[in-house]
Amino acid sequence: MKLVKTVAELRKEIALAKRQGLSIGLVPTMGALHAGHASLIEAAAKENDFVVVSVFVNPTQFAPNEDLDAYPRTLAADCVLAEAKGAAVVFAPSPKEMYPSADMTWVEVTGNVTKVLCGRSRPIHFRGVTTVVSKLFNLAQPDRAYFGQKDAQQVEVLKRMVKDLFFPLELRVMPIIREADGLARSSRNTYLSEKEHDAALVLNKSLREAEAAFAAGERDAAKIVAMVTAAIEKEPAAEIDYVELHGLPELTPAVSPLKGTNLLAVAVKFGTTRLIDNVVLEEK
Amino acid sequence: MKLVKTVAELRKEIALAKRQGLSIGLVPTMGALHAGHASLIEAAAKENDFVVVSVFVNPTQFAPNEDLDAYPRTLAADCVLAEAKGAAVVFAPSPKEMYPSADMTWVEVTGNVTKVLCGRSRPIHFRGVTTVVSKLFNLAQPDRAYFGQKDAQQVEVLKRMVKDLFFPLELRVMPIIREADGLARSSRNTYLSEKEHDAALVLNKSLREAEAAFAAGERDAAKIVAMVTAAIEKEPAAEIDYVELHGLPELTPAVSPLKGTNLLAVAVKFGTTRLIDNVVLEEK
């Protein structure tokens, strides 16, 4: 496994892999790799000859009041995990490498898909994500790129970007990986005190209840949202940012009775830590 | 030469060319091909194995008050010229093919480079250009893409986009091609009456005078701009949009005495037809 820190070095590695006719898998991450990332790298290594894991805490997707500086940075451990799971290259550039100009070139997906949920709480977030992922796509030129369903809205935004801009690659989405107690894996889980961690279990628990209600025939969007909201509100340490249900893929308003595929997504603060989780409610 | 109208067909052609190890040249155009485009296609055919000419009058780079509907469309003649100059494929998609979603995904270069000159007169123009060119880059996956120096600001904007988003290609810029009488070739020249055409010769004439003054040692930006402005104002049919001098590559304000490489650019209306022209003033 090679650790590469510059655009020029990465380009050399990719050119070499392309000349050898290798298929390329890209796993874009912000580092602090956990079992969720591990599952993405494993899938990439299974489906591609040459796997690039990028580790870059992207400043343009953080607002000034967010946790850019506090975000965990564990490059040495990330390299060990990436290598163990089959990565050929870890690309860990500086912000200066990724943003070479004084002024920005933005890639921005518009519409409902970037306006609701985290798009409302974090208005500049997805523009930063789509911009940096475009850069990574052009650098790594992957056949397949891997993202986790934990960031369900990000997945929908990137699907739209790939569709609209005709990126020549397949976007692969991998299931949410959870701790044994049900908490969705996130690099931000390390911020949680033990008490907050226990409180945060209400997210998975309430989503499982909603899923069960849906499976039992509940098709009233407002009732499902109210059920999850009530369950989370019972947890005193939880401060709800949103509990919402939207139609996939464009995150259009959910219509009752629910039909097709809908996303039930939550964002909740525990202390200063904001966590997200979701479940797809799909008619079989 | 193959005329291809859908994204799916173009992707097949490109995949085939890539499998054969052919280098790809892309010439993005809005059609109504003239000698300027011919020079781009010729250069592309000389430097690449497989040349794609796109013909697409891109709606997102026209404001509602501009000439989208009137813009000349001459696909049959364009195909004849493209084939004669060495194109393997003419890609002439519908707007629906190029913009598959109800909402937009924009690619936007910010900073001086998109704010001055045409960026001020046509505030949405370059966002439309960079968006459609990104799509074409991702579809054709060219080794080299060809643009004319006639659209000098477009060239600088696209250079910034390629640099910032790391498009894996070389941007090739070809010199302005002029009529025998000096008028820069443009698809919009067909709008001009004979009288307007004659009046428009003042553009090239005044730029040549500025070039001569610069060669003779004039380094005062304001004086050069005043000289060109006065020459154009003597022509009663000319209505100046701008006469400006900016530093390259970022179109920063020109500083007197002029140093390095500067762009002297003009946009002038003759009747309802807005023409642009330019000269690069470069210290030897």
Coordinates of C-alpha atoms in Angstrom, one line a residue:
Chain A
M1 CA 0.0 0.0 0.0
K2 CA 1.3 3.4 -1.0
L3 CA 0.5 6.6 0.9
V4 CA 0.3 9.4 -1.6
K5 CA 0.0 13.1 -0.6
T6 CA 0.1 15.1 -3.8
V7 CA -2.1 15.3 -6.9
A8 CA 0.9 14.7 -9.1
E9 CA 1.8 11.4 -7.4
L10 CA -1.8 10.2 -7.5
R11 CA -2.0 11.0 -11.2
K12 CA 1.1 8.9 -11.8
E13 CA -0.3 5.9 -9.9
I14 CA -3.6 6.1 -11.8
A15 CA -1.9 6.5 -15.2
L16 CA 0.1 3.4 -14.4
A17 CA -2.9 1.4 -13.3
K18 CA -4.8 2.5 -16.4
R19 CA -1.9 1.4 -18.6
Q20 CA -2.0 -2.0 -17.0
G21 CA -5.7 -2.2 -17.8
L22 CA -6.6 -2.4 -14.1
S23 CA -10.2 -1.5 -13.0
I24 CA -10.2 1.2 -10.3
G25 CA -12.3 1.4 -7.2
L26 CA -12.5 4.7 -5.3
V27 CA -13.5 5.0 -1.6
P28 CA -13.7 8.7 -0.7
T29 CA -13.5 9.3 3.1
M30 CA -12.7 11.9 5.7
G31 CA -10.5 9.4 7.5
A32 CA -11.0 8.3 11.1
L33 CA -11.9 5.0 9.4
H34 CA -14.2 2.6 11.2
A35 CA -16.0 -0.6 10.4
G36 CA -18.4 1.3 8.0
H37 CA -15.4 2.5 5.9
A38 CA -13.9 -1.0 6.2
S39 CA -16.9 -2.5 4.5
L40 CA -16.6 0.0 1.6
I41 CA -12.9 -0.8 1.1
E42 CA -13.6 -4.5 1.2
A43 CA -16.4 -4.2 -1.4
A44 CA -14.1 -2.0 -3.6
A45 CA -11.3 -4.6 -3.3
K46 CA -13.6 -7.4 -4.2
E47 CA -15.0 -5.6 -7.3
N48 CA -11.9 -3.8 -8.6
D49 CA -8.2 -4.5 -9.4
F50 CA -6.9 -1.3 -7.9
V51 CA -8.4 0.5 -4.9
V52 CA -7.8 4.1 -3.9
V53 CA -9.0 5.3 -0.5
S54 CA -8.9 9.1 -0.2
V55 CA -8.6 10.5 3.3
F56 CA -9.4 14.2 3.3
V57 CA -11.2 16.3 5.8
N58 CA -12.8 18.6 3.3
P59 CA -13.0 22.2 4.6
T60 CA -15.6 23.4 2.1
Q61 CA -18.3 21.1 3.5
F62 CA -18.1 22.5 7.0
A63 CA -19.7 25.7 8.0
P64 CA -17.7 28.1 10.2
N65 CA -19.6 27.0 13.4
E66 CA -19.1 23.3 12.7
D67 CA -16.4 20.8 13.8
L68 CA -13.8 21.1 11.1
D69 CA -10.9 21.6 13.5
A70 CA -12.2 19.0 16.0
Y71 CA -12.9 16.3 13.4
P72 CA -10.8 13.3 14.3
R73 CA -7.6 12.8 12.2
T74 CA -6.0 9.3 12.5
L75 CA -4.0 8.9 9.3
A76 CA -1.5 6.3 10.6
A77 CA -4.3 4.0 11.8
D78 CA -6.3 4.7 8.6
C79 CA -3.4 3.5 6.5
V80 CA -3.2 0.3 8.5
L81 CA -6.9 -0.4 8.1
A82 CA -7.0 0.6 4.4
E83 CA -4.1 -1.7 3.6
A84 CA -5.6 -4.6 5.6
K85 CA -8.8 -4.3 3.6
G86 CA -7.1 -4.3 0.2
A87 CA -6.3 -0.6 -0.7
A88 CA -3.4 -0.1 -3.1
V89 CA -3.2 3.6 -2.5
V90 CA -4.2 6.0 0.3
F91 CA -4.5 9.5 -1.0
A92 CA -4.2 12.0 1.8
P93 CA -3.8 15.5 0.3
S94 CA -3.5 18.9 2.0
P95 CA -6.3 21.4 1.5
K96 CA -3.9 23.4 -0.7
E97 CA -3.4 20.4 -3.0
M98 CA -7.2 20.0 -3.4
Y99 CA -8.0 23.7 -3.8
P100 CA -5.1 25.0 -5.9
S101 CA -6.7 28.4 -6.8
A102 CA -7.5 31.5 -4.7
D103 CA -11.1 31.4 -6.0
M104 CA -13.4 28.4 -6.1
T105 CA -14.8 26.3 -8.8
W106 CA -18.1 24.8 -7.4
V107 CA -20.1 21.8 -8.4
E108 CA -23.6 22.2 -7.1
V109 CA -26.7 20.0 -7.3
T110 CA -29.9 22.0 -7.0
G111 CA -33.4 21.0 -6.2
N112 CA -35.2 19.3 -3.3
V113 CA -32.5 16.7 -2.9
T114 CA -30.1 19.3 -1.5
K115 CA -32.7 21.6 0.1
V116 CA -34.3 19.3 2.7
L117 CA -32.9 17.4 5.7
C118 CA -29.2 18.2 6.2
G119 CA -29.4 20.7 3.3
R120 CA -31.6 22.9 5.5
S121 CA -29.4 22.5 8.6
R122 CA -26.2 22.7 6.7
P123 CA -26.8 24.9 3.7
I124 CA -23.3 24.9 2.2
H125 CA -22.6 21.2 3.0
F126 CA -23.6 19.4 -0.1
R127 CA -22.0 22.0 -2.4
G128 CA -18.7 21.2 -0.6
V129 CA -19.3 17.4 -0.9
T130 CA -20.1 17.5 -4.7
T131 CA -17.2 19.8 -5.4
V132 CA -14.6 17.6 -3.6
V133 CA -16.1 14.3 -5.0
S134 CA -15.9 15.7 -8.5
K135 CA -12.3 16.5 -8.0
L136 CA -11.7 13.0 -6.7
F137 CA -13.6 11.4 -9.5
N138 CA -11.5 13.3 -12.1
L139 CA -8.2 12.4 -10.3
A140 CA -8.9 8.7 -9.6
Q141 CA -11.0 8.1 -12.7
P142 CA -12.6 5.1 -11.0
D143 CA -14.8 2.5 -12.6
R144 CA -16.7 2.3 -9.3
A145 CA -17.0 4.7 -6.4
Y146 CA -18.2 3.5 -2.9
F147 CA -20.4 5.4 -0.4
G148 CA -22.3 4.4 2.7
Q149 CA -26.0 4.4 3.0
K150 CA -25.5 6.0 6.5
D151 CA -25.2 9.3 4.6
A152 CA -28.4 8.6 2.6
Q153 CA -29.0 12.1 1.4
Q154 CA -25.4 12.4 0.3
V155 CA -25.9 9.2 -1.7
E156 CA -28.9 10.7 -3.5
V157 CA -27.1 14.0 -4.2
L158 CA -24.1 12.2 -5.7
K159 CA -26.4 10.0 -7.8
R160 CA -28.0 13.1 -9.2
M161 CA -24.5 14.6 -9.8
V162 CA -23.3 11.5 -11.6
K163 CA -26.4 11.4 -13.7
D164 CA -26.5 15.1 -14.6
L165 CA -22.7 15.5 -15.3
F166 CA -22.4 12.0 -17.0
F167 CA -19.5 10.9 -14.8
P168 CA -18.3 7.6 -16.5
L169 CA -18.5 5.4 -13.4
E170 CA -20.8 3.3 -11.2
L171 CA -21.8 4.6 -7.9
R172 CA -22.0 1.7 -5.4
V173 CA -23.9 2.2 -2.1
M174 CA -23.2 -0.1 0.9
P175 CA -25.5 -0.8 3.8
I176 CA -25.2 1.0 7.2
I177 CA -22.8 -0.8 9.6
R178 CA -23.8 -0.6 13.2
E179 CA -22.2 -1.2 16.6
A180 CA -23.3 -4.3 18.4
D181 CA -25.7 -2.1 20.3
G182 CA -27.3 -0.7 17.1
L183 CA -25.6 2.7 17.0
A184 CA -24.7 3.5 13.3
R185 CA -21.0 3.7 12.9
S186 CA -19.7 7.3 12.5
S187 CA -16.4 9.0 12.9
R188 CA -18.3 11.4 15.1
N189 CA -19.2 8.7 17.6
T190 CA -15.8 9.3 19.2
Y191 CA -17.1 12.6 20.4
L192 CA -19.8 10.9 22.6
S193 CA -19.6 10.4 26.3
E194 CA -20.7 7.0 27.5
K195 CA -24.0 8.6 28.6
E196 CA -24.5 10.2 25.3
H197 CA -23.7 7.0 23.5
D198 CA -26.4 5.2 25.5
A199 CA -28.9 8.0 24.8
A200 CA -28.1 7.8 21.1
L201 CA -29.3 4.2 20.9
V202 CA -32.8 5.7 20.7
L203 CA -32.1 6.5 17.0
N204 CA -31.7 3.0 15.8
K205 CA -34.4 1.8 18.2
S206 CA -37.0 4.3 17.0
L207 CA -36.2 3.7 13.3
R208 CA -36.6 -0.1 13.9
E209 CA -40.0 0.6 15.4
A210 CA -41.0 2.7 12.4
E211 CA -39.8 0.0 10.1
A212 CA -41.9 -2.6 12.0
A213 CA -44.9 -0.3 11.8
F214 CA -44.4 0.1 8.1
A215 CA -44.0 -3.7 7.6
A216 CA -47.3 -4.1 9.6
G217 CA -49.1 -1.9 7.1
E218 CA -48.8 1.7 8.4
R219 CA -48.8 4.0 5.4
D220 CA -49.4 7.4 7.0
A221 CA -46.3 9.5 6.7
A222 CA -47.3 11.9 9.5
K223 CA -48.0 9.0 11.9
I224 CA -44.6 7.4 11.2
V225 CA -42.8 10.7 11.7
A226 CA -44.8 11.4 14.9
M227 CA -44.0 8.0 16.3
V228 CA -40.2 8.4 15.8
T229 CA -40.3 12.0 17.0
A230 CA -42.1 10.9 20.2
A231 CA -39.7 8.1 20.9
I232 CA -36.7 10.4 20.5
E233 CA -38.2 13.1 22.6
K234 CA -38.6 10.7 25.5
E235 CA -34.8 10.7 25.6
P236 CA -33.8 13.8 27.6
A237 CA -30.3 14.0 26.2
A238 CA -31.6 14.1 22.6
E239 CA -32.2 17.4 20.8
I240 CA -33.9 16.8 17.5
D241 CA -32.7 18.7 14.3
Y242 CA -35.1 16.8 12.1
V243 CA -37.2 13.7 11.7
E244 CA -38.5 13.6 8.2
L245 CA -39.9 11.3 5.5
H246 CA -39.3 12.0 1.8
G247 CA -39.8 10.2 -1.4
L248 CA -36.8 8.7 -3.2
P249 CA -34.8 9.5 -5.2
E250 CA -35.4 13.3 -5.3
L251 CA -36.5 13.7 -1.6
T252 CA -39.8 15.0 -2.7
P253 CA -42.5 15.4 0.0
A254 CA -43.8 12.0 1.1
V255 CA -47.5 11.5 0.2
S256 CA -49.8 9.4 2.3
P257 CA -50.7 6.7 1.8
L258 CA -46.9 6.0 1.2
K259 CA -46.1 4.4 -2.1
G260 CA -42.9 3.2 -3.7
T261 CA -39.6 4.0 -1.9
N262 CA -39.3 6.5 0.9
L263 CA -36.5 7.7 3.2
L264 CA -37.1 8.1 6.9
A265 CA -34.2 10.2 8.1
V266 CA -33.2 11.7 11.5
A267 CA -30.6 14.2 12.7
V268 CA -30.3 14.5 16.5
K269 CA -27.9 16.2 18.7
F270 CA -26.5 14.6 21.9
G271 CA -24.5 17.2 23.7
T272 CA -22.5 18.9 21.0
T273 CA -22.5 15.9 18.8
R274 CA -24.9 15.8 15.8
L275 CA -25.7 12.3 14.6
I276 CA -27.7 11.1 11.6
D277 CA -29.4 7.8 10.8
N278 CA -32.0 6.6 8.4
V279 CA -34.1 3.7 7.1
V280 CA -35.5 3.2 3.6
L281 CA -39.2 2.2 3.7
E282 CA -39.9 0.3 0.6
E283 CA -43.1 -1.4 -0.6
K284 CA -42.3 -5.0 -1.5
Chain B
M1 CA -18.2 10.0 -39.9
K2 CA -21.0 9.0 -37.6
L3 CA -23.8 11.4 -36.5
V4 CA -24.7 10.5 -33.0
K5 CA -27.7 12.1 -31.2
T6 CA -27.9 10.3 -27.8
V7 CA -25.7 10.1 -24.8
A8 CA -26.0 6.3 -24.9
E9 CA -24.7 6.1 -28.5
L10 CA -21.8 8.5 -27.8
R11 CA -20.8 6.4 -24.8
K12 CA -20.7 3.3 -27.0
E13 CA -18.5 5.1 -29.5
I14 CA -16.1 6.4 -26.8
A15 CA -15.9 3.0 -25.1
L16 CA -15.0 1.4 -28.4
A17 CA -12.3 4.0 -29.2
K18 CA -10.9 3.6 -25.6
R19 CA -10.8 -0.2 -26.0
Q20 CA -8.8 0.3 -29.2
G21 CA -6.3 2.5 -27.4
L22 CA -7.2 5.5 -29.5
S23 CA -6.4 9.0 -28.3
I24 CA -9.5 11.2 -28.3
G25 CA -9.8 14.9 -29.3
L26 CA -13.0 16.8 -28.5
V27 CA -14.1 20.0 -30.2
P28 CA -17.1 21.4 -28.4
T29 CA -19.2 23.8 -30.7
M30 CA -22.6 25.3 -31.0
G31 CA -22.6 24.4 -34.7
A32 CA -23.0 26.9 -37.6
L33 CA -19.4 25.8 -38.2
H34 CA -17.1 28.2 -39.9
A35 CA -13.3 28.5 -40.7
G36 CA -12.6 29.0 -37.0
H37 CA -14.2 25.7 -36.1
A38 CA -12.5 24.1 -39.1
S39 CA -9.1 25.0 -37.7
L40 CA -10.0 23.4 -34.3
I41 CA -11.2 20.2 -36.0
E42 CA -8.1 20.1 -38.1
A43 CA -5.8 20.5 -35.1
A44 CA -7.7 17.9 -33.2
A45 CA -7.4 15.4 -36.1
K46 CA -3.7 16.1 -36.4
E47 CA -3.1 15.5 -32.7
N48 CA -5.6 12.6 -31.9
D49 CA -6.7 9.3 -33.3
F50 CA -10.4 9.9 -32.8
V51 CA -12.1 13.3 -33.0
V52 CA -15.5 14.1 -31.6
V53 CA -17.2 17.4 -32.6
S54 CA -20.1 18.3 -30.5
V55 CA -22.8 20.5 -32.0
F56 CA -25.1 21.8 -29.2
V57 CA -26.7 25.2 -28.8
N58 CA -26.6 25.2 -25.1
P59 CA -29.7 26.9 -23.6
T60 CA -28.1 27.4 -20.2
Q61 CA -25.5 29.9 -21.4
F62 CA -28.2 32.2 -23.0
A63 CA -30.1 34.7 -20.9
P64 CA -33.9 35.0 -21.7
N65 CA -33.2 38.3 -23.7
E66 CA -30.5 36.7 -25.8
D67 CA -30.5 35.0 -29.2
L68 CA -31.0 31.3 -28.3
D69 CA -33.9 30.8 -30.7
A70 CA -32.3 32.9 -33.5
Y71 CA -28.9 31.2 -33.2
P72 CA -28.1 29.6 -36.6
R73 CA -28.6 25.8 -36.8
T74 CA -27.0 24.2 -39.8
L75 CA -26.4 20.6 -38.8
A76 CA -26.3 19.0 -42.3
A77 CA -23.6 21.5 -43.4
D78 CA -21.8 21.1 -40.1
C79 CA -21.5 17.3 -40.6
V80 CA -20.1 17.8 -44.1
L81 CA -17.4 20.2 -42.8
A82 CA -16.6 18.1 -39.7
E83 CA -16.2 15.0 -41.8
A84 CA -14.0 16.9 -44.3
K85 CA -11.7 18.1 -41.5
G86 CA -11.3 14.6 -40.0
A87 CA -14.1 14.1 -37.3
A88 CA -15.0 10.5 -36.5
V89 CA -18.2 11.5 -34.7
V90 CA -20.5 14.5 -34.7
F91 CA -22.5 14.5 -31.4
A92 CA -25.6 16.6 -31.8
P93 CA -27.8 15.9 -28.7
S94 CA -31.2 17.4 -27.8
P95 CA -31.4 19.7 -24.7
K96 CA -33.3 16.9 -23.0
E97 CA -30.4 14.5 -23.6
M98 CA -27.9 16.9 -22.1
Y99 CA -30.1 18.0 -19.2
P100 CA -31.8 14.8 -18.0
S101 CA -33.1 16.1 -14.6
A102 CA -35.8 18.5 -13.7
D103 CA -33.3 20.4 -11.5
M104 CA -29.8 21.5 -12.5
T105 CA -26.4 20.4 -11.4
W106 CA -24.2 23.5 -12.0
V107 CA -20.4 23.7 -12.4
E108 CA -19.4 27.3 -11.7
V109 CA -16.1 29.0 -11.7
T110 CA -16.0 32.0 -9.3
G111 CA -13.6 35.0 -9.1
N112 CA -12.6 37.8 -11.3
V113 CA -12.2 35.6 -14.3
T114 CA -16.0 35.1 -14.5
K115 CA -17.0 38.6 -13.2
V116 CA -15.4 41.0 -15.7
L117 CA -16.0 41.5 -19.4
C118 CA -18.7 39.1 -20.7
G119 CA -19.3 38.0 -17.1
R120 CA -20.7 41.4 -16.3
S121 CA -22.8 41.7 -19.5
R122 CA -23.9 38.1 -19.4
P123 CA -24.0 37.1 -15.7
I124 CA -25.2 33.5 -16.2
H125 CA -23.2 32.8 -19.4
F126 CA -20.1 31.2 -18.0
R127 CA -21.9 29.0 -15.5
G128 CA -23.8 27.5 -18.5
V129 CA -20.6 27.1 -20.5
T130 CA -18.7 25.4 -17.7
T131 CA -21.7 23.1 -16.9
V132 CA -22.1 21.9 -20.5
V133 CA -18.4 21.6 -21.1
S134 CA -18.0 19.4 -17.9
K135 CA -20.8 17.2 -19.3
L136 CA -19.0 16.9 -22.6
F137 CA -15.7 16.2 -20.9
N138 CA -17.2 13.4 -18.9
L139 CA -18.9 11.9 -21.9
A140 CA -16.1 12.1 -24.5
Q141 CA -13.3 11.6 -22.0
P142 CA -10.9 13.4 -24.4
D143 CA -7.1 13.5 -24.1
R144 CA -7.3 17.0 -25.6
A145 CA -10.1 19.5 -26.0
Y146 CA -10.0 22.4 -28.5
F147 CA -11.2 25.9 -28.0
G148 CA -10.7 29.2 -30.0
Q149 CA -8.9 32.2 -28.7
K150 CA -11.7 34.3 -30.2
D151 CA -13.6 33.5 -26.9
A152 CA -10.6 34.5 -24.8
Q153 CA -12.4 34.8 -21.5
Q154 CA -14.1 31.4 -22.1
V155 CA -10.6 30.0 -22.5
E156 CA -9.4 31.4 -19.2
V157 CA -12.6 30.2 -17.4
L158 CA -12.2 26.7 -18.8
K159 CA -8.5 26.6 -17.9
R160 CA -9.4 27.5 -14.3
M161 CA -12.1 24.8 -14.3
V162 CA -9.7 22.1 -15.6
K163 CA -7.1 23.2 -13.1
D164 CA -9.5 23.3 -10.1
L165 CA -11.5 20.1 -10.9
F166 CA -8.5 18.2 -12.1
F167 CA -10.0 17.1 -15.5
P168 CA -7.6 14.6 -16.9
L169 CA -7.0 16.3 -20.3
E170 CA -5.1 19.0 -22.1
L171 CA -6.9 22.2 -23.1
R172 CA -5.7 23.3 -26.5
V173 CA -6.3 26.9 -27.6
M174 CA -6.2 27.8 -31.3
P175 CA -5.6 31.3 -32.8
I176 CA -8.4 33.6 -33.9
I177 CA -9.3 33.0 -37.6
R178 CA -10.4 36.1 -39.5
E179 CA -12.1 36.9 -42.7
A180 CA -9.9 38.3 -45.5
D181 CA -11.1 41.8 -44.4
G182 CA -10.0 41.1 -40.7
L183 CA -13.4 40.4 -39.1
A184 CA -13.0 37.6 -36.5
R185 CA -15.0 34.5 -37.6
S186 CA -18.1 34.0 -35.6
S187 CA -21.4 32.2 -36.2
R188 CA -23.1 35.4 -35.3
N189 CA -21.5 37.2 -38.3
T190 CA -24.4 35.8 -40.3
Y191 CA -26.7 38.2 -38.5
L192 CA -24.9 41.2 -39.9
S193 CA -26.1 43.3 -42.8
E194 CA -23.4 44.3 -45.3
K195 CA -23.3 47.8 -43.7
E196 CA -22.9 46.3 -40.2
H197 CA -20.2 43.9 -41.4
D198 CA -18.2 46.9 -42.8
A199 CA -18.7 48.9 -39.6
A200 CA -17.5 45.9 -37.6
L201 CA -14.1 46.0 -39.3
V202 CA -13.3 48.7 -36.7
L203 CA -12.8 46.0 -34.1
N204 CA -9.9 44.3 -35.7
K205 CA -8.5 47.7 -37.0
S206 CA -8.5 49.2 -33.5
L207 CA -7.0 46.1 -31.9
R208 CA -4.2 46.1 -34.5
E209 CA -3.6 49.8 -33.7
A210 CA -3.4 49.0 -30.0
E211 CA -1.1 46.1 -30.7
A212 CA 1.2 48.4 -32.7
A213 CA 1.2 51.0 -29.9
F214 CA 2.1 48.3 -27.4
A215 CA 4.9 47.0 -29.7
A216 CA 6.2 50.6 -29.9
G217 CA 6.5 50.8 -26.1
E218 CA 3.1 52.1 -24.9
R219 CA 2.6 50.6 -21.4
D220 CA -0.2 52.8 -20.1
A221 CA -3.4 50.6 -19.8
A222 CA -5.8 53.6 -19.7
K223 CA -4.2 55.1 -22.8
I224 CA -4.5 51.9 -24.8
V225 CA -8.1 51.5 -23.7
A226 CA -8.9 55.1 -24.5
M227 CA -7.3 54.7 -28.0
V228 CA -9.4 51.7 -28.8
T229 CA -12.6 53.2 -27.4
A230 CA -12.1 56.4 -29.4
A231 CA -11.5 54.4 -32.6
I232 CA -14.7 52.4 -32.1
E233 CA -16.7 55.4 -31.1
K234 CA -15.9 57.0 -34.5
E235 CA -17.9 54.3 -36.1
P236 CA -21.6 55.5 -35.8
A237 CA -23.0 52.0 -36.1
A238 CA -21.0 50.7 -33.2
E239 CA -22.4 50.6 -29.6
I240 CA -19.7 49.6 -27.1
D241 CA -20.5 47.1 -24.4
Y242 CA -16.9 47.1 -23.1
V243 CA -13.3 47.9 -24.0
E244 CA -11.1 46.5 -21.2
L245 CA -7.6 45.5 -20.4
H246 CA -7.0 42.8 -17.8
G247 CA -4.1 40.7 -16.5
L248 CA -3.9 37.1 -17.6
P249 CA -4.7 34.4 -16.5
E250 CA -7.2 35.5 -13.8
L251 CA -8.4 38.8 -15.5
T252 CA -7.2 40.9 -12.6
P253 CA -7.1 44.7 -13.1
A254 CA -4.3 45.7 -15.4
V255 CA -1.6 47.7 -13.7
S256 CA 0.3 50.4 -15.5
P257 CA 3.0 50.2 -16.6
L258 CA 1.8 47.0 -18.1
K259 CA 3.9 43.9 -17.3
G260 CA 3.7 40.2 -18.3
T261 CA 0.7 39.1 -20.3
N262 CA -2.5 41.1 -20.6
L263 CA -5.8 40.7 -22.5
L264 CA -7.3 43.6 -24.4
A265 CA -10.9 42.6 -25.1
V266 CA -13.9 44.3 -26.7
A267 CA -17.6 43.6 -27.0
V268 CA -19.5 45.9 -29.3
K269 CA -23.0 45.8 -30.8
F270 CA -23.7 46.5 -34.4
G271 CA -27.5 46.7 -34.8
T272 CA -28.8 43.8 -32.7
T273 CA -25.6 41.7 -33.1
R274 CA -23.1 41.7 -30.3
L275 CA -19.5 40.8 -31.4
I276 CA -16.4 40.2 -29.4
D277 CA -12.7 40.3 -30.3
N278 CA -9.5 40.5 -28.5
V279 CA -5.7 40.7 -28.6
V280 CA -3.1 39.4 -26.1
L281 CA -0.5 42.1 -25.3
E282 CA 2.6 40.2 -24.1
E283 CA 6.0 41.5 -23.2
K284 CA 8.6 39.7 -25.2

